[in-house]
Short mmCIF file of C-alpha atoms in Angstrom, two decimals:
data_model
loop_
_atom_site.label_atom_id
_atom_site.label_comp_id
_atom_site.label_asym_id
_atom_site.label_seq_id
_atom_site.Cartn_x
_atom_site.Cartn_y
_atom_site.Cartn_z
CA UNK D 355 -40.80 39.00 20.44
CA UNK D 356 -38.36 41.36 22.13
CA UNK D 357 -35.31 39.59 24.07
CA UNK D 358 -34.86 40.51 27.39
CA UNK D 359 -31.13 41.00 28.87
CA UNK D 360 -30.30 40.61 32.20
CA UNK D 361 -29.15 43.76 34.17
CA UNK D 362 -26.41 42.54 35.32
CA UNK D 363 -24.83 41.35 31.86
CA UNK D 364 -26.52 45.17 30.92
CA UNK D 365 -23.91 46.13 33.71
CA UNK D 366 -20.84 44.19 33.00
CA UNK D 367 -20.75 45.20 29.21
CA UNK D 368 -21.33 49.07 30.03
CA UNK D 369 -17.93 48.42 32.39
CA UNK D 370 -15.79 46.75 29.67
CA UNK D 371 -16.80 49.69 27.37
CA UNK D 372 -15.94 52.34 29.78
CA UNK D 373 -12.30 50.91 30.55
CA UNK D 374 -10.58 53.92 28.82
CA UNK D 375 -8.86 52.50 25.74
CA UNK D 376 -10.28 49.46 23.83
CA UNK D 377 -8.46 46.41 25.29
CA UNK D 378 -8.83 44.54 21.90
CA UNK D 379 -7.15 47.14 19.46
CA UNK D 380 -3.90 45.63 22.30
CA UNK D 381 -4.76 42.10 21.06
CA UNK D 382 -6.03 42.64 17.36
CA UNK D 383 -5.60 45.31 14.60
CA UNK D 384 -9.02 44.02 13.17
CA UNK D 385 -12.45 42.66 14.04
CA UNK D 386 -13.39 38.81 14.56
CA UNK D 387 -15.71 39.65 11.37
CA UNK D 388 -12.71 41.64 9.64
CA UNK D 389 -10.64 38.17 9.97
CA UNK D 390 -12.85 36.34 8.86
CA UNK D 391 -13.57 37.85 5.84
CA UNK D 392 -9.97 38.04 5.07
CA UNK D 393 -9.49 34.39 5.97
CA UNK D 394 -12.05 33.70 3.29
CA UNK D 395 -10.49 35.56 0.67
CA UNK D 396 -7.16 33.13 1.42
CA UNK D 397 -9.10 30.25 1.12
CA UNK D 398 -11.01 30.94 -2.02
CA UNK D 399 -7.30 32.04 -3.64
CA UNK D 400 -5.81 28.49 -2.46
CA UNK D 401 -8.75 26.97 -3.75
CA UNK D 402 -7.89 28.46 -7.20
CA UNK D 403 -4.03 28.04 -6.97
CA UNK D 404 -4.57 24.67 -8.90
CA UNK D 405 -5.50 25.58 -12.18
CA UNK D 406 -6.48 21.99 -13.17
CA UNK D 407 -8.86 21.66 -10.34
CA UNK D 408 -8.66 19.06 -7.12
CA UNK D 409 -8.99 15.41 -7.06
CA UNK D 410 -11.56 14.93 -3.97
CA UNK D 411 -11.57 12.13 -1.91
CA UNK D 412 -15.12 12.23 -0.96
CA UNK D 413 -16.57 9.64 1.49
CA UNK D 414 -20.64 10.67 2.40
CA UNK D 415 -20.44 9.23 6.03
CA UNK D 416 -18.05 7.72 8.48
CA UNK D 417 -20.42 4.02 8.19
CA UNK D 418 -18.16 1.33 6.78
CA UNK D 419 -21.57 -0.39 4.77
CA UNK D 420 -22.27 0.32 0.95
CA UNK D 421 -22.76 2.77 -0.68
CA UNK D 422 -22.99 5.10 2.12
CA UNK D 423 -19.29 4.15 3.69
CA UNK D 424 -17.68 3.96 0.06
CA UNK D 425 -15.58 6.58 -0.87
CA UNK D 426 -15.99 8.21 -4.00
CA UNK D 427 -13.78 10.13 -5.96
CA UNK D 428 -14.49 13.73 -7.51
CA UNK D 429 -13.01 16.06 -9.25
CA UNK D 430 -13.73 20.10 -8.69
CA UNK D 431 -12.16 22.79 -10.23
CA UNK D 432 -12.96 26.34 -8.92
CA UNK D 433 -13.44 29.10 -10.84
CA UNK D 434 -12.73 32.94 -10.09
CA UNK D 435 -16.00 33.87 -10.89
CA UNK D 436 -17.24 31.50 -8.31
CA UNK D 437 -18.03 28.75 -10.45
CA UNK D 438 -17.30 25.44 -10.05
CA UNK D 439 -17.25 21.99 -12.33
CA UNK D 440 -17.41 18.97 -10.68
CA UNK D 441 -17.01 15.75 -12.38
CA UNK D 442 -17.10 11.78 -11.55
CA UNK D 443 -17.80 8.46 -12.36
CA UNK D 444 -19.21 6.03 -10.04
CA UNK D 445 -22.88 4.47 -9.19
CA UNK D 446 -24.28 7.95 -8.61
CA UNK D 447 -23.38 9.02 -12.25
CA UNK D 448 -24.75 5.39 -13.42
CA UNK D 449 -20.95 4.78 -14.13
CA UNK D 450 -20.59 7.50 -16.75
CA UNK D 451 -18.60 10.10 -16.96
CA UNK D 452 -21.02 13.01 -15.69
CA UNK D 453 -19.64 16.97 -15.33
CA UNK D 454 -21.83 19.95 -14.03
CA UNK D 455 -21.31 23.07 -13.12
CA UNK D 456 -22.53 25.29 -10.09
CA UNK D 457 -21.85 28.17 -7.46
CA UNK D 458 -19.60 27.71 -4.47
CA UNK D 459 -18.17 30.15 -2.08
CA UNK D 460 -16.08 30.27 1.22
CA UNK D 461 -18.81 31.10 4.05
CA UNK D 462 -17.41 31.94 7.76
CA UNK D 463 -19.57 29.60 10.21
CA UNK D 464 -16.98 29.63 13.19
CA UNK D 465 -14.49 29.05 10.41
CA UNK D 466 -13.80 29.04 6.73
CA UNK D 467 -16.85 26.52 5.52
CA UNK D 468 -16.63 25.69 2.26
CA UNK D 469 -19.77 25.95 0.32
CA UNK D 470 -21.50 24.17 -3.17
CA UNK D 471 -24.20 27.30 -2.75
CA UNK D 472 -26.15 25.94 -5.57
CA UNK D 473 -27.63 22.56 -6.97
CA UNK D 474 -24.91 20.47 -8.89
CA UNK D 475 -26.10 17.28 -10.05
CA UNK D 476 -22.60 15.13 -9.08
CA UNK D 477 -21.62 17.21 -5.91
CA UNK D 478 -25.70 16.66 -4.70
CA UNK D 479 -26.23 13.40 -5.73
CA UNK D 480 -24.98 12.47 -2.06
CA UNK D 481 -26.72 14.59 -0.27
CA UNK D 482 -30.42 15.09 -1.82
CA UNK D 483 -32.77 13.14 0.90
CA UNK D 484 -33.88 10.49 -1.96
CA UNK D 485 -34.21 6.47 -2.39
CA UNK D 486 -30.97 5.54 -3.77
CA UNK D 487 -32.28 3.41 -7.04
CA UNK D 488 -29.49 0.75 -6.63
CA UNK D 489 -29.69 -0.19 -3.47
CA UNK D 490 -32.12 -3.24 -2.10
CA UNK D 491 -34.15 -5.80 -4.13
CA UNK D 492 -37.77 -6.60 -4.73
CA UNK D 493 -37.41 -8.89 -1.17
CA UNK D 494 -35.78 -5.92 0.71
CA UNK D 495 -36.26 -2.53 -1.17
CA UNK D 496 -33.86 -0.26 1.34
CA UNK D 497 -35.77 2.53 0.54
CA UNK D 498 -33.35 5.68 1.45
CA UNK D 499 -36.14 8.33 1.01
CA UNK D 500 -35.62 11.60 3.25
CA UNK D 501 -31.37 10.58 4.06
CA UNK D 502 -30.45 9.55 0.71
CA UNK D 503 -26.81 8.85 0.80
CA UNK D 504 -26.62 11.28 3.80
CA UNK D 505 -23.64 13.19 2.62
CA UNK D 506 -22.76 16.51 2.93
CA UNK D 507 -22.33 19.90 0.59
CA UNK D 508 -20.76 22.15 3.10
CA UNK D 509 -17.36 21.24 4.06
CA UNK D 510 -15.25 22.82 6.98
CA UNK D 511 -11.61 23.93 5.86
CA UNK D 512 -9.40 22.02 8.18
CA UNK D 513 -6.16 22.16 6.50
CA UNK D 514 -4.43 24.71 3.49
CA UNK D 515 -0.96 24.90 3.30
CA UNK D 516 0.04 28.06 1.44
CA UNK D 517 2.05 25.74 -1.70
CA UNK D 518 -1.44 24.26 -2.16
CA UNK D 519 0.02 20.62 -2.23
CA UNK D 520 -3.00 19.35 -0.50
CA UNK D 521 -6.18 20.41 1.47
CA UNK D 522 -8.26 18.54 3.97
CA UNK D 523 -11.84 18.89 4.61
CA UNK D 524 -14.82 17.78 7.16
CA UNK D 525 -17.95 17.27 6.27
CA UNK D 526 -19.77 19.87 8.08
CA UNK D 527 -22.93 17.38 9.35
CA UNK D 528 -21.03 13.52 9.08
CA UNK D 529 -17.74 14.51 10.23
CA UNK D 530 -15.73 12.58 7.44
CA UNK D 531 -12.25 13.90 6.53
CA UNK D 532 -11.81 14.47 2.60
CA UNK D 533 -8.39 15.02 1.30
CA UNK D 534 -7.84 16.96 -1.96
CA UNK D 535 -4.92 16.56 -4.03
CA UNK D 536 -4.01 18.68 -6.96
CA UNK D 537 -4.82 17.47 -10.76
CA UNK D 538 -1.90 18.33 -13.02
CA UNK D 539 -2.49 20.55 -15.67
CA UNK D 540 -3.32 19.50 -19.19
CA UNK D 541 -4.81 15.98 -17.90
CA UNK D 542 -8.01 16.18 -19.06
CA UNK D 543 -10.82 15.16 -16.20
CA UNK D 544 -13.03 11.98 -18.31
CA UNK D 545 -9.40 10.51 -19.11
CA UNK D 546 -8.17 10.80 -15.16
CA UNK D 547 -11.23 9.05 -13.99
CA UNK D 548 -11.52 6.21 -16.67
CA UNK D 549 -7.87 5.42 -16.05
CA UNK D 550 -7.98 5.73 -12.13
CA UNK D 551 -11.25 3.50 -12.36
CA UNK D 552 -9.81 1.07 -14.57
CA UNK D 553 -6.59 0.34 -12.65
CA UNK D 554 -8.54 -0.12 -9.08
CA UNK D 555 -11.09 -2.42 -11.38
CA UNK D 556 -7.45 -4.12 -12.05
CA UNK D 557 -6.23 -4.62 -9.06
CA UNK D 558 -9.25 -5.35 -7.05
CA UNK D 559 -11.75 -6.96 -8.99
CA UNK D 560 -11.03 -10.51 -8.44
CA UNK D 561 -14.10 -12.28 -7.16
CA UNK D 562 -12.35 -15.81 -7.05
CA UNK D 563 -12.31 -16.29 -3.52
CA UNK D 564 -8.23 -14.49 -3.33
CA UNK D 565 -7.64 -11.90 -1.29
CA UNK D 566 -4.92 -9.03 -0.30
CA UNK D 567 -2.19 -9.37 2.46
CA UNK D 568 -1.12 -6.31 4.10
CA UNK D 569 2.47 -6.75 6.39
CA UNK D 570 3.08 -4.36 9.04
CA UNK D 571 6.42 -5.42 9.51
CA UNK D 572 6.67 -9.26 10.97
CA UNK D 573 3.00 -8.88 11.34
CA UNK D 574 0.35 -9.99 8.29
CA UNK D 575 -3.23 -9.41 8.26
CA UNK D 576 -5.75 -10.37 5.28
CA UNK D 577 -7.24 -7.67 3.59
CA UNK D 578 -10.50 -9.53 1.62
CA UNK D 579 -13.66 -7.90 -0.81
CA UNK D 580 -11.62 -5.10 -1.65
CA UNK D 581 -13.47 -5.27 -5.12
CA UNK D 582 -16.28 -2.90 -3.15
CA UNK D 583 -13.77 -0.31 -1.92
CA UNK D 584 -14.54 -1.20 1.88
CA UNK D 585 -12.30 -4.56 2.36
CA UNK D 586 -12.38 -6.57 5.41
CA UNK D 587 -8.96 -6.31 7.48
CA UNK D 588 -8.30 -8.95 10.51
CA UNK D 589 -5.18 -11.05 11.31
CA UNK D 590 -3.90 -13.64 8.90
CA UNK D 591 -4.75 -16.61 10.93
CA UNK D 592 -7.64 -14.48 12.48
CA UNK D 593 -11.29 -14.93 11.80
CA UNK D 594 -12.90 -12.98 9.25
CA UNK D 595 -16.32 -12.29 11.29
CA UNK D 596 -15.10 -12.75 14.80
CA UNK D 597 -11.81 -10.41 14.19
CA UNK D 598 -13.40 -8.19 11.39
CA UNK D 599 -12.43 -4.65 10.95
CA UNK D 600 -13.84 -2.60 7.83
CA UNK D 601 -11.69 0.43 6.14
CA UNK D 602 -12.79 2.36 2.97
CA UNK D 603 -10.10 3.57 0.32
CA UNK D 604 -9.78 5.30 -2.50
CA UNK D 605 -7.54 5.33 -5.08
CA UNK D 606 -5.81 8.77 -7.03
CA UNK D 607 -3.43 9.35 -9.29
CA UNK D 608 -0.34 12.15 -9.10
CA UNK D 609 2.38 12.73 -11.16
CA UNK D 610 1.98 9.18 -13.09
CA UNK D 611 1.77 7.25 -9.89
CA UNK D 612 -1.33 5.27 -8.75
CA UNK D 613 -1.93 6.29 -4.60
CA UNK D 614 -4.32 3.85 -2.01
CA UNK D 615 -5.65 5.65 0.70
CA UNK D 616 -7.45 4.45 3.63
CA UNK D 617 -10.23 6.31 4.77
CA UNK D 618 -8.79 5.70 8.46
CA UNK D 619 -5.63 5.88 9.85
CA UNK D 620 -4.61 2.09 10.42
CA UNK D 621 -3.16 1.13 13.62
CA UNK D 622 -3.50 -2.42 13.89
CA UNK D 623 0.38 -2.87 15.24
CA UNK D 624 1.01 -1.09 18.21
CA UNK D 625 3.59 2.49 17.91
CA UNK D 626 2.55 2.42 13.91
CA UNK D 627 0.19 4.40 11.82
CA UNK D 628 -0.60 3.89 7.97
CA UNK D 629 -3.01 5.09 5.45
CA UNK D 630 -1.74 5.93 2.33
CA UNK D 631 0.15 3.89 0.10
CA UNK D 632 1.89 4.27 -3.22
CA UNK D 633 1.93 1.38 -6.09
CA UNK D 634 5.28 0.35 -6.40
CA UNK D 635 5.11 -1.73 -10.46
CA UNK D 636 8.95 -2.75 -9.91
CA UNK D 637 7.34 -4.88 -7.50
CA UNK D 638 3.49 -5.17 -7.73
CA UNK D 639 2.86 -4.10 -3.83
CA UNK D 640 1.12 -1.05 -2.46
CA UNK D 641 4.03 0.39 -0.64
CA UNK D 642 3.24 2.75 2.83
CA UNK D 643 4.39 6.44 2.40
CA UNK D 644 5.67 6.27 6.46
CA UNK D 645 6.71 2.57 6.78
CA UNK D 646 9.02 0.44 4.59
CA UNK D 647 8.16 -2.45 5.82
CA UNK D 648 4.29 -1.69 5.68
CA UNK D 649 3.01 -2.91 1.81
CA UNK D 650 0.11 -4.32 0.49
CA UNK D 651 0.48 -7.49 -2.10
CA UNK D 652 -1.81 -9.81 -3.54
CA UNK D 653 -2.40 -13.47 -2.96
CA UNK D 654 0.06 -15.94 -3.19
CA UNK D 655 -0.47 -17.24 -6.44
CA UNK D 656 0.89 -20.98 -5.62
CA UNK D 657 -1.39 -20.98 -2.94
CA UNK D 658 -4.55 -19.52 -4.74
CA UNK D 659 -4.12 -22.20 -7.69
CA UNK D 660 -3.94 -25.46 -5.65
CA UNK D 661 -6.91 -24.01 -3.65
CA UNK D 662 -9.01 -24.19 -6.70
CA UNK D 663 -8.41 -28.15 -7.01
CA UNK D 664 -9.59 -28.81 -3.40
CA UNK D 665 -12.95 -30.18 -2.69
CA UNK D 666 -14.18 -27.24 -1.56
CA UNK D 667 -12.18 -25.19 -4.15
CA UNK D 668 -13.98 -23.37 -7.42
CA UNK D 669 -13.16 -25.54 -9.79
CA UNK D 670 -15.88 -28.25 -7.92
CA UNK D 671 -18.31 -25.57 -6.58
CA UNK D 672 -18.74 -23.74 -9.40
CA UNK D 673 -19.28 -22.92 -12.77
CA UNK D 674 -15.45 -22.45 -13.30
CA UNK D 675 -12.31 -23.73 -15.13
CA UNK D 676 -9.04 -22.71 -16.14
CA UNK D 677 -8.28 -22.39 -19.47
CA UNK D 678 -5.17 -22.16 -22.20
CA UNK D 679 -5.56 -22.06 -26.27
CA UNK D 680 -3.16 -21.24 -28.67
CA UNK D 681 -3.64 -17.65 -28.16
CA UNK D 682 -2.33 -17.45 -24.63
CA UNK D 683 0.45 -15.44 -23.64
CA UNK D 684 3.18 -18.59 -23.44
CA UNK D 685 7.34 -19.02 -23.87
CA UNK D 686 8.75 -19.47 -27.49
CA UNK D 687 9.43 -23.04 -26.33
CA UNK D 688 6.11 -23.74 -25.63
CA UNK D 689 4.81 -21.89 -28.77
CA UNK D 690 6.62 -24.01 -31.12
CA UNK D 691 5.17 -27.23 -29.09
CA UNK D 692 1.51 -25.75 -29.57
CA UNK D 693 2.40 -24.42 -33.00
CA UNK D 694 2.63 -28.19 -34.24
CA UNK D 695 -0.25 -29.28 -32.13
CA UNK D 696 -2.60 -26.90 -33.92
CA UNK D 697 -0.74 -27.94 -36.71
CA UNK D 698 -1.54 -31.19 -36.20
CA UNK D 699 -5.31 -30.68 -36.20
CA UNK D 700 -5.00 -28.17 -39.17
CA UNK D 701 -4.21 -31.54 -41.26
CA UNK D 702 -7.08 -33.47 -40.64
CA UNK D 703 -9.32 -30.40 -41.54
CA UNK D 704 -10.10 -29.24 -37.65
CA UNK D 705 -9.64 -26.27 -35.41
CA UNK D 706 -8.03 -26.16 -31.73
CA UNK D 707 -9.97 -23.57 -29.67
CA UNK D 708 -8.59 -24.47 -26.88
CA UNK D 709 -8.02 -26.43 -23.45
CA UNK D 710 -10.13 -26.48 -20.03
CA UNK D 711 -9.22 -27.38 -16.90
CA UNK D 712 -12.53 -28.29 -15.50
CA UNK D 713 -15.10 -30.56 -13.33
CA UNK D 714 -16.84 -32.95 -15.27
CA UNK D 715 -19.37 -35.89 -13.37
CA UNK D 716 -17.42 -35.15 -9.73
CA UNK D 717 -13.84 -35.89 -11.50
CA UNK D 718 -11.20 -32.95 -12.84
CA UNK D 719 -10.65 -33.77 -16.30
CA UNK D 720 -8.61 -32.15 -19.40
CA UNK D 721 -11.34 -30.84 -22.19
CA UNK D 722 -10.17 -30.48 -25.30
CA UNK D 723 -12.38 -28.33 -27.48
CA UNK D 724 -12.01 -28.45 -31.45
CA UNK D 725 -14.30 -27.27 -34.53
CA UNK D 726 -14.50 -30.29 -37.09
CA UNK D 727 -16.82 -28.54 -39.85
CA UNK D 728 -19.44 -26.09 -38.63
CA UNK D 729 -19.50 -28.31 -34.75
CA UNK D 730 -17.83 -27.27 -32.15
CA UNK D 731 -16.77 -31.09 -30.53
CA UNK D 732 -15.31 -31.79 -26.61
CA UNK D 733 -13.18 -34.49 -25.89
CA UNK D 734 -11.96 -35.44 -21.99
CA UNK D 735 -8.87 -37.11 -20.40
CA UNK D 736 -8.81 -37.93 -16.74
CA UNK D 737 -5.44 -36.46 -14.30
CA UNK D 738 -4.39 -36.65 -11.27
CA UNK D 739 -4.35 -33.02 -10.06
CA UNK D 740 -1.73 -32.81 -6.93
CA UNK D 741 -1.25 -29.30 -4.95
CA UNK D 742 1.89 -28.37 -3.64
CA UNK D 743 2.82 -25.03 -2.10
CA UNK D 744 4.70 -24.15 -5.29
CA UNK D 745 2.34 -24.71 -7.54
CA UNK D 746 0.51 -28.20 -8.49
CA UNK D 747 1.55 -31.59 -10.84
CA UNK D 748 -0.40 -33.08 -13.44
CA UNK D 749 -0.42 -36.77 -13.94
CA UNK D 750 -1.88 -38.20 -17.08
CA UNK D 751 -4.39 -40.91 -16.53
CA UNK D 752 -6.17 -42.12 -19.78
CA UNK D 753 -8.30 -41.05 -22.15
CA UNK D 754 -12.47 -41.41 -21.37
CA UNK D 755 -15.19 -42.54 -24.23
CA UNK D 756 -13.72 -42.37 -27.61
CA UNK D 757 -11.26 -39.71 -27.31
CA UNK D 758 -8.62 -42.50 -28.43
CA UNK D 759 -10.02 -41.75 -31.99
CA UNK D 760 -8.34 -38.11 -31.99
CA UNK D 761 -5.48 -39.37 -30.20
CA UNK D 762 -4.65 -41.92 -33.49
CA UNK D 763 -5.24 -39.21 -35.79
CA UNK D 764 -3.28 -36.44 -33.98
CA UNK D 765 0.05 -37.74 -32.04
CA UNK D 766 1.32 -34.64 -31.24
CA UNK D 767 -2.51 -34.17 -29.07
CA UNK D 768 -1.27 -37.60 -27.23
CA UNK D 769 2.22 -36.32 -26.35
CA UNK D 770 1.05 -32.58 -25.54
CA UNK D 771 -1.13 -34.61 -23.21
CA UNK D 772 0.93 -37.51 -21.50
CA UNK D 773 4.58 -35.33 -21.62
CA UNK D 774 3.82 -31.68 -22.05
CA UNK D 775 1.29 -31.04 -19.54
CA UNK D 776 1.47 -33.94 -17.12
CA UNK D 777 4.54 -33.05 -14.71
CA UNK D 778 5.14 -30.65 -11.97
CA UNK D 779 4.24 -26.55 -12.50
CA UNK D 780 5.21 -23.91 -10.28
CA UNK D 781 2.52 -21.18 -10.11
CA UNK D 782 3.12 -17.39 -10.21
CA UNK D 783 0.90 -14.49 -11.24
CA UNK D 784 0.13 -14.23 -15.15
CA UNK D 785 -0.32 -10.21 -14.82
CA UNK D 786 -0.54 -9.40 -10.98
CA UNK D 787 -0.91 -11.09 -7.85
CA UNK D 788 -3.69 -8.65 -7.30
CA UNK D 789 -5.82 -10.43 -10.10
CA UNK D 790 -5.07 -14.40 -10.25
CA UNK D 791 -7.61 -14.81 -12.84
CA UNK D 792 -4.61 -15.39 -14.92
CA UNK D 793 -1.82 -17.67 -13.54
CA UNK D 794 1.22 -18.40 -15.12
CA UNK D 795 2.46 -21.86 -14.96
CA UNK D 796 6.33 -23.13 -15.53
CA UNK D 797 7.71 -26.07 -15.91
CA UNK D 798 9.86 -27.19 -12.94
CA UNK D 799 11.77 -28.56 -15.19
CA UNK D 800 12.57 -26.51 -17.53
CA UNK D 801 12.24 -22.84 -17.41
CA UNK D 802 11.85 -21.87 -20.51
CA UNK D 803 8.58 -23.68 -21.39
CA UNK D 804 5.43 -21.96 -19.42
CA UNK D 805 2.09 -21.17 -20.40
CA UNK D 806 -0.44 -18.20 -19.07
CA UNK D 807 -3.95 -20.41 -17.67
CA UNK D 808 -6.60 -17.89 -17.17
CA UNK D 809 -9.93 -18.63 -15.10
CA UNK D 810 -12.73 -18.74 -17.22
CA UNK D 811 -16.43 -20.07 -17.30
CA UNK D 812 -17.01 -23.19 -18.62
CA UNK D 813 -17.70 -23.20 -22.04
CA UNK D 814 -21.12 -24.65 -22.87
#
């Protein structure tokens, strides 16, 4: 079909090409298409300037529902003969460690586009118009056929700096931003991504009904199901449907420190703006790279443990209990007491596997849980469990059934019971507040005599 141009814009370009000399050579030594190409060759070189590669921090849409609104992280590392291996491990790789290895190149589209030019099975696996295979159930398959995971391939080059210390890029079609950081040399990719995964498993895995508090300054807001990568933020004392707000992260890692970063900027406090934070150990908080006084920390560990002995708490509504033995992590002090109470079932030809904090016929009871021969045998005492903001007190009650038996044969069980463990504990975190299955417990009395519980199932 031929195109047919109007005379008039026939007209106008014959009088901009008869104006003498070219106006453009006064604006621009070189053509758009000149530029462009050049720009290209810039971006490819920055690409490369990392010679371990880029960590990416890849998010498939701007949705804030799973798996499409999780971010993902991948690592690329570009080649000078236009090659490129990409590596991850997430749901898409079946949580393996999967590498491949394609084509990419910088293509100009109004811009510096960068472009996986051919199929790699991690880079594609968010963007190939299939049924994702882990989504849905029999009742509600979520069939994804023809979108997939609706990500993108092609990625417009928003931001280089020359000392390649970064590069940001937008999804061509979805519009997400994805932030690349360098990988240091020598750290070999399966190792960055196993240790990355692990400590975000760490620190946000607890499904115990805790969550995250993040404090912009006077102001706190509760940061829960973080475990997912796309927590729910809303005020403290908010309401977790009515005041909901959803905001994916990632985590990285650079130069030995572990970095959270939201997928949006967050500006829940008026004149402030945060989004990436850096794990402070010193003191177990996610600590914002613009504000000092914006951090992330876990629960409140008092607070968390007396929660579990309320009525509508875990340890009555569901299959849970806390648990010590005599291989928990516990002061010398109260090693030498639990040193003589094995001790003391060691003589009369049994084993002490350990202690359970659990629910047992609508009461909280003490199990104690021995091996007399081949038998694994369970013996209960009744407390009073009483909460407190610091932590909770244990009264001693009485023995239930024929428990009394062990009691005559082992004193040191009876005064571990009625002395030991029935008095006041203050609560604080056994590893991290970010994971309260373990929660250390120490005497108010005496500091020197605590014990680690840890949150357990009970034991059949």
């Amino acid at each position: 079909m031929k195109k047919i141009i109007p005379i008039s814009l026939m007209l106008a370009a014959l009088a901009i090409t008869s104006c003498g000399p070219r106006e453009e050579d006064d604006i621009f030594d070189k053509s758009a298409a000149e530029r462009l190409n050049e720009a290209s060759a810039v971006y490819s070189q920055r690409l490369m300037a990392t010679p371990n590669g880029w960590a990416m921090q890849y998010y498939p849409t701007t949705e804030n529902e799973y798996p499409y609104g999780s971010g993902y992280l991948i690592l690329c590392r570009f080649n000078a003969d236009h090659s490129v291996n990409v590596s991850m491990d997430n749901r898409f790789s079946n949580n393996k460690y999967a590498s491949d290895t394609s084509l990419w190149e910088i293509i100009t589209d109004n811009g510096p586009v960068l472009s996986f030019n051919s199929y790699n099975t991690c880079m594609h696996a968010f963007s190939n118009p299939e049924d994702i295979p882990f989504t849905g159930n029999s009742d509600d398959p979520n069939d994804e056929t023809g979108q997939g995971a609706k990500g993108d391939y092609e990625f417009i080059i928003v931001d280089a700096p020359e000392d390649a210390s970064y590069m940001m890029l937008k999804g061509k079609k979805r519009g997400t931003y994805n932030l690349l950081t360098p990988v240091e040399e020598g750290v070999d990719y399966a190792d960055y991504l196993a240790d990355v995964k692990t400590f975000q498993h760490d620190k946000f895995a607890n499904d115990t009904l805790s969550f995250n508090v993040i404090h912009f300054g006077e102001n706190a807001y509760k940061m829960t199901g973080a475990s997912d990568g796309i927590p729910n933020i809303f005020p403290y004392d908010g309401d977790a449907v009515i005041d909901e707000k959803f905001i994916p992260f990632l985590v990285t890692k650079r130069m030995g420190k572990y970095y959270l970063r939201f997928r949006d900027k967050i500006s829940l406090v008026a004149d402030r703006e945060d989004q990436e934070f850096e794990y402070d150990p010193s003191r177990d908080v996610f600590q914002s790279v613009n504000n000092q006084d914006t951090y992330i920390e876990g629960d409140n560990p008092a607070r968390y443990f007396a929660s579990t002995f309320e009525p509508d708490g875990l340890l009555l509504n569901s299959n849970k209990c806390w648990s010590f033995s005599p291989e928990s992590d516990m002061s010398e002090k109260m090693k030498t007491i639990f040193n003589n109470l094995t001790a003391g079932f060691t003589a009369k030809g049994m084993i002490l596997l350990g202690l359970y904090v659990q629910e047992r016929s609508q009461e909280l009871q003490v199990r104690v849980v021995y091996r007399q021969g081949k038998t694994n045998k369970s013996i209960y005492f009744n407390y009073n469990f009483q909460p407190n903001d610091k932590g909770v007190t244990f009264n001693y009650q009485g023995y239930v059934g024929q428990a009394n038996q062990i009691l005559n044969l082992i004193p040191d069980l009876e005064q571990f019971l009625t002395t030991t463990l029935s008095q006041q504990f203050i609560a604080s975190a056994g590893v991290t507040q970010f994971d309260l299955r373990f929660i250390k417990l120490t005497s108010s009395a005496d500091a020197d005599q605590w014990i680690v519980f840890e949150l357990v199932n009970k034991p059949k």
